[in-house]
Structures are given as structure tokens and as C-alpha cells.
Amino acid sequence: MRYVITTLCTALLALHALGQTLYSISYDSSYDSASTSVDSVTCSSQLISEGYATYGSIPTFPSLGGSTNITGSNTSSCGQCVVFEFAGNFAGVKLINSAEGWDFVISEEAMDALTNNITIYPHVNARIIEGPYNC
Ligand SMILES: *[C@@H]1O[C@H](CO)[C@@H](O)[C@H](O)[C@H]1NC(C)=O
Ligand SMILES: *[C@@H]1O[C@H](CO)[C@@H](O)[C@H](O)[C@H]1NC(C)=O
Ligand SMILES: *[C@@H]1O[C@H](CO)[C@@H](O)[C@H](O)[C@H]1NC(C)=O
């Protein structure tokens, strides 16, 4: 038993070292709506100060999403970008909001890119291959 546990821990550490941490990702089509005001998202004050009033005015639109780690307007990852990988597909999103229930909630279009349109998945567990970085 001890051997099994040690082996499991070693395997988990090895995965972590390779950046294989998996994050649960779901989608919300509200991020695909260009006319939505940024007023109600957690990072709204930063977005407004950068001159963005609606989702559609943000240059990365509709590559937008939220993270559970964004808990207030001063969270450092507010406005930063991450790139996810799932089964050889990629999606980059700008984080503008908090998220509930999943590590990240992203736009439907970003989810389509990440899953290659296999919409039978209500959510996926994906790796972060880049970020969060300033964008
Ligand atoms: C956010 O940061 C600014 C500048 O550091 C500070 O003035 C403000 O009180 C902070 N707001 C919150 C909610 O912590
Ligand atoms: C949240 O932040 C913690 C601590 O920095 C980090 O380990 C974790 O991977 C982050 N989670 C997400 C969903 O970004
Ligand atoms: C996914 O679906 C969208 C909308 O139907 C379409 O525009 C896009 O080309 C599809 N992407 C792939 C990889 O099939």
C-alpha cells in the first residue's frame, strides 16, 4: 500500500512539473454577446479605465472568460490572458470576471475552439499552456 501511495505521489508530482495541472472549464454564451456592458463583471473598473464599455469593444472578443481566482476588482489576473489546451485544441481567453462552479467559465466560441465543436461536453478538464500573462 505504501508503495502504491508513493508511486501515485511521484506520478502526480511529475505531472505537475510538466505543467499538466488540469482545470475544469465550462462555458457561458453570455460572453459571446458583444453588446453586453462590462458594468457587471468583477474587473469592470479596470476595463472601463482602459476604455472598454462593452464585451464587443474588448480586442480579444469573443475570447473572454472568468476565473474562480478573480475575487475582486484588484485581483492581479484581472484582464490577463490564458491559453488552454484540450485534446490538441487550443483557446486563449482574456479574464474579465469571477467564476462559480468551475475553475474557468469561457465564451461558447472559445469553448467550441477548445473542444473542436464537440459540444457533447458541458465542461472539460484542460491544461494551461500559457499565462496568465498581460494582454
Ligand atoms: C484596489 O487597489 C487600489 C490601489 O492600490 C486601492 O486604492 C483600493 O482601495 C483597492 N480596492 C480594494 C477593493 O481593495
Ligand atoms: C489560483 O491561484 C492558485 C494560487 O496562485 C493557483 O495555484 C491555482 O492554480 C489558481 N487557479 C486557477 C483556476 O487559476
Ligand atoms: C464550429 O462551429 C461553428 C459554428 O457552427 C463553425 O463556424 C466552425 O467552423 C466550427 N468549427 C469546427 C472546427 O468545426
mmCIF file with all atom_site columns, N, CA and C in Angstrom, residues 103-127:
data_model
loop_
_atom_site.group_PDB
_atom_site.id
_atom_site.type_symbol
_atom_site.label_atom_id
_atom_site.label_alt_id
_atom_site.label_comp_id
_atom_site.label_asym_id
_atom_site.label_entity_id
_atom_site.label_seq_id
_atom_site.pdbx_PDB_ins_code
_atom_site.Cartn_x
_atom_site.Cartn_y
_atom_site.Cartn_z
_atom_site.occupancy
_atom_site.B_iso_or_equiv
_atom_site.pdbx_formal_charge
_atom_site.auth_seq_id
_atom_site.auth_comp_id
_atom_site.auth_asym_id
_atom_site.auth_atom_id
_atom_site.pdbx_PDB_model_num
ATOM 1  N N  . ASP A 1 103 ? -13.300 26.040 -12.488 1.00 0.00 ? 103 ASP A N  1
ATOM 2  C CA . ASP A 1 103 ? -12.102 26.886 -12.357 1.00 0.00 ? 103 ASP A CA 1
ATOM 3  C C  . ASP A 1 103 ? -12.190 28.079 -13.301 1.00 0.00 ? 103 ASP A C  1
ATOM 4  N N  . PHE A 1 104 ? -12.692 27.814 -14.518 1.00 0.00 ? 104 PHE A N  1
ATOM 5  C CA . PHE A 1 104 ? -12.855 28.888 -15.505 1.00 0.00 ? 104 PHE A CA 1
ATOM 6  C C  . PHE A 1 104 ? -14.191 28.704 -16.219 1.00 0.00 ? 104 PHE A C  1
ATOM 7  N N  . VAL A 1 105 ? -14.832 29.809 -16.569 1.00 0.00 ? 105 VAL A N  1
ATOM 8  C CA . VAL A 1 105 ? -16.015 29.782 -17.437 1.00 0.00 ? 105 VAL A CA 1
ATOM 9  C C  . VAL A 1 105 ? -15.692 30.704 -18.608 1.00 0.00 ? 105 VAL A C  1
ATOM 10 N N  . ILE A 1 106 ? -15.791 30.180 -19.830 1.00 0.00 ? 106 ILE A N  1
ATOM 11 C CA . ILE A 1 106 ? -15.361 30.931 -21.013 1.00 0.00 ? 106 ILE A CA 1
ATOM 12 C C  . ILE A 1 106 ? -16.512 31.067 -22.009 1.00 0.00 ? 106 ILE A C  1
ATOM 13 N N  . SER A 1 107 ? -16.319 31.856 -23.042 1.00 0.00 ? 107 SER A N  1
ATOM 14 C CA . SER A 1 107 ? -17.374 32.046 -24.031 1.00 0.00 ? 107 SER A CA 1
ATOM 15 C C  . SER A 1 107 ? -17.626 30.743 -24.785 1.00 0.00 ? 107 SER A C  1
ATOM 16 N N  . GLU A 1 108 ? -18.812 30.649 -25.383 1.00 0.00 ? 108 GLU A N  1
ATOM 17 C CA . GLU A 1 108 ? -19.145 29.442 -26.143 1.00 0.00 ? 108 GLU A CA 1
ATOM 18 C C  . GLU A 1 108 ? -18.212 29.290 -27.344 1.00 0.00 ? 108 GLU A C  1
ATOM 19 N N  . GLU A 1 109 ? -17.873 30.409 -27.975 1.00 0.00 ? 109 GLU A N  1
ATOM 20 C CA . GLU A 1 109 ? -16.992 30.327 -29.147 1.00 0.00 ? 109 GLU A CA 1
ATOM 21 C C  . GLU A 1 109 ? -15.601 29.819 -28.750 1.00 0.00 ? 109 GLU A C  1
ATOM 22 N N  . ALA A 1 110 ? -15.104 30.279 -27.608 1.00 0.00 ? 110 ALA A N  1
ATOM 23 C CA . ALA A 1 110 ? -13.805 29.782 -27.132 1.00 0.00 ? 110 ALA A CA 1
ATOM 24 C C  . ALA A 1 110 ? -13.906 28.298 -26.774 1.00 0.00 ? 110 ALA A C  1
ATOM 25 N N  . MET A 1 111 ? -15.053 27.915 -26.182 1.00 0.00 ? 111 MET A N  1
ATOM 26 C CA . MET A 1 111 ? -15.253 26.501 -25.832 1.00 0.00 ? 111 MET A CA 1
ATOM 27 C C  . MET A 1 111 ? -15.311 25.645 -27.094 1.00 0.00 ? 111 MET A C  1
ATOM 28 N N  . ASP A 1 112 ? -15.952 26.160 -28.155 1.00 0.00 ? 112 ASP A N  1
ATOM 29 C CA . ASP A 1 112 ? -16.015 25.422 -29.420 1.00 0.00 ? 112 ASP A CA 1
ATOM 30 C C  . ASP A 1 112 ? -14.611 25.182 -29.978 1.00 0.00 ? 112 ASP A C  1
ATOM 31 N N  . ALA A 1 113 ? -13.761 26.220 -29.870 1.00 0.00 ? 113 ALA A N  1
ATOM 32 C CA . ALA A 1 113 ? -12.387 26.069 -30.360 1.00 0.00 ? 113 ALA A CA 1
ATOM 33 C C  . ALA A 1 113 ? -11.642 25.028 -29.521 1.00 0.00 ? 113 ALA A C  1
ATOM 34 N N  . LEU A 1 114 ? -11.865 25.089 -28.209 1.00 0.00 ? 114 LEU A N  1
ATOM 35 C CA . LEU A 1 114 ? -11.136 24.199 -27.301 1.00 0.00 ? 114 LEU A CA 1
ATOM 36 C C  . LEU A 1 114 ? -11.556 22.738 -27.459 1.00 0.00 ? 114 LEU A C  1
ATOM 37 N N  . THR A 1 115 ? -12.811 22.521 -27.824 1.00 0.00 ? 115 THR A N  1
ATOM 38 C CA . THR A 1 115 ? -13.320 21.155 -27.933 1.00 0.00 ? 115 THR A CA 1
ATOM 39 C C  . THR A 1 115 ? -13.488 20.725 -29.380 1.00 0.00 ? 115 THR A C  1
ATOM 40 N N  . ASN A 1 116 ? -13.037 21.564 -30.337 1.00 0.00 ? 116 ASN A N  1
ATOM 41 C CA . ASN A 1 116 ? -13.229 21.284 -31.763 1.00 0.00 ? 116 ASN A CA 1
ATOM 42 C C  . ASN A 1 116 ? -14.699 21.005 -32.065 1.00 0.00 ? 116 ASN A C  1
ATOM 43 N N  . ASN A 1 117 ? -15.551 21.798 -31.412 1.00 0.00 ? 117 ASN A N  1
ATOM 44 C CA . ASN A 1 117 ? -17.011 21.748 -31.594 1.00 0.00 ? 117 ASN A CA 1
ATOM 45 C C  . ASN A 1 117 ? -17.675 20.478 -31.078 1.00 0.00 ? 117 ASN A C  1
ATOM 46 N N  . ILE A 1 118 ? -16.979 19.735 -30.239 1.00 0.00 ? 118 ILE A N  1
ATOM 47 C CA . ILE A 1 118 ? -17.623 18.541 -29.679 1.00 0.00 ? 118 ILE A CA 1
ATOM 48 C C  . ILE A 1 118 ? -18.447 19.003 -28.483 1.00 0.00 ? 118 ILE A C  1
ATOM 49 N N  . THR A 1 119 ? -19.632 19.495 -28.783 1.00 0.00 ? 119 THR A N  1
ATOM 50 C CA . THR A 1 119 ? -20.429 20.138 -27.734 1.00 0.00 ? 119 THR A CA 1
ATOM 51 C C  . THR A 1 119 ? -21.147 19.147 -26.820 1.00 0.00 ? 119 THR A C  1
ATOM 52 N N  . ILE A 1 120 ? -20.851 17.850 -27.005 1.00 0.00 ? 120 ILE A N  1
ATOM 53 C CA . ILE A 1 120 ? -21.395 16.905 -26.034 1.00 0.00 ? 120 ILE A CA 1
ATOM 54 C C  . ILE A 1 120 ? -20.762 17.128 -24.671 1.00 0.00 ? 120 ILE A C  1
ATOM 55 N N  . TYR A 1 121 ? -19.658 17.884 -24.628 1.00 0.00 ? 121 TYR A N  1
ATOM 56 C CA . TYR A 1 121 ? -19.007 18.164 -23.355 1.00 0.00 ? 121 TYR A CA 1
ATOM 57 C C  . TYR A 1 121 ? -19.584 19.423 -22.733 1.00 0.00 ? 121 TYR A C  1
ATOM 58 N N  . PRO A 1 122 ? -20.286 19.312 -21.602 1.00 0.00 ? 122 PRO A N  1
ATOM 59 C CA . PRO A 1 122 ? -20.702 20.538 -20.924 1.00 0.00 ? 122 PRO A CA 1
ATOM 60 C C  . PRO A 1 122 ? -19.506 21.219 -20.262 1.00 0.00 ? 122 PRO A C  1
ATOM 61 N N  . HIS A 1 123 ? -18.489 20.424 -19.995 1.00 0.00 ? 123 HIS A N  1
ATOM 62 C CA . HIS A 1 123 ? -17.255 21.005 -19.466 1.00 0.00 ? 123 HIS A CA 1
ATOM 63 C C  . HIS A 1 123 ? -16.108 20.068 -19.811 1.00 0.00 ? 123 HIS A C  1
ATOM 64 N N  . VAL A 1 124 ? -14.881 20.603 -19.747 1.00 0.00 ? 124 VAL A N  1
ATOM 65 C CA . VAL A 1 124 ? -13.694 19.780 -19.983 1.00 0.00 ? 124 VAL A CA 1
ATOM 66 C C  . VAL A 1 124 ? -12.652 20.102 -18.920 1.00 0.00 ? 124 VAL A C  1
ATOM 67 N N  . ASN A 1 125 ? -11.714 19.186 -18.765 1.00 0.00 ? 125 ASN A N  1
ATOM 68 C CA . ASN A 1 125 ? -10.573 19.444 -17.905 1.00 0.00 ? 125 ASN A CA 1
ATOM 69 C C  . ASN A 1 125 ? -9.376  19.700 -18.815 1.00 0.00 ? 125 ASN A C  1
ATOM 70 N N  . ALA A 1 126 ? -8.893  20.930 -18.786 1.00 0.00 ? 126 ALA A N  1
ATOM 71 C CA . ALA A 1 126 ? -7.859  21.349 -19.734 1.00 0.00 ? 126 ALA A CA 1
ATOM 72 C C  . ALA A 1 126 ? -6.611  21.831 -19.002 1.00 0.00 ? 126 ALA A C  1
ATOM 73 N N  . ARG A 1 127 ? -5.513  21.844 -19.738 1.00 0.00 ? 127 ARG A N  1
ATOM 74 C CA . ARG A 1 127 ? -4.261  22.378 -19.206 1.00 0.00 ? 127 ARG A CA 1
ATOM 75 C C  . ARG A 1 127 ? -4.157  23.848 -19.583 1.00 0.00 ? 127 ARG A C  1
#
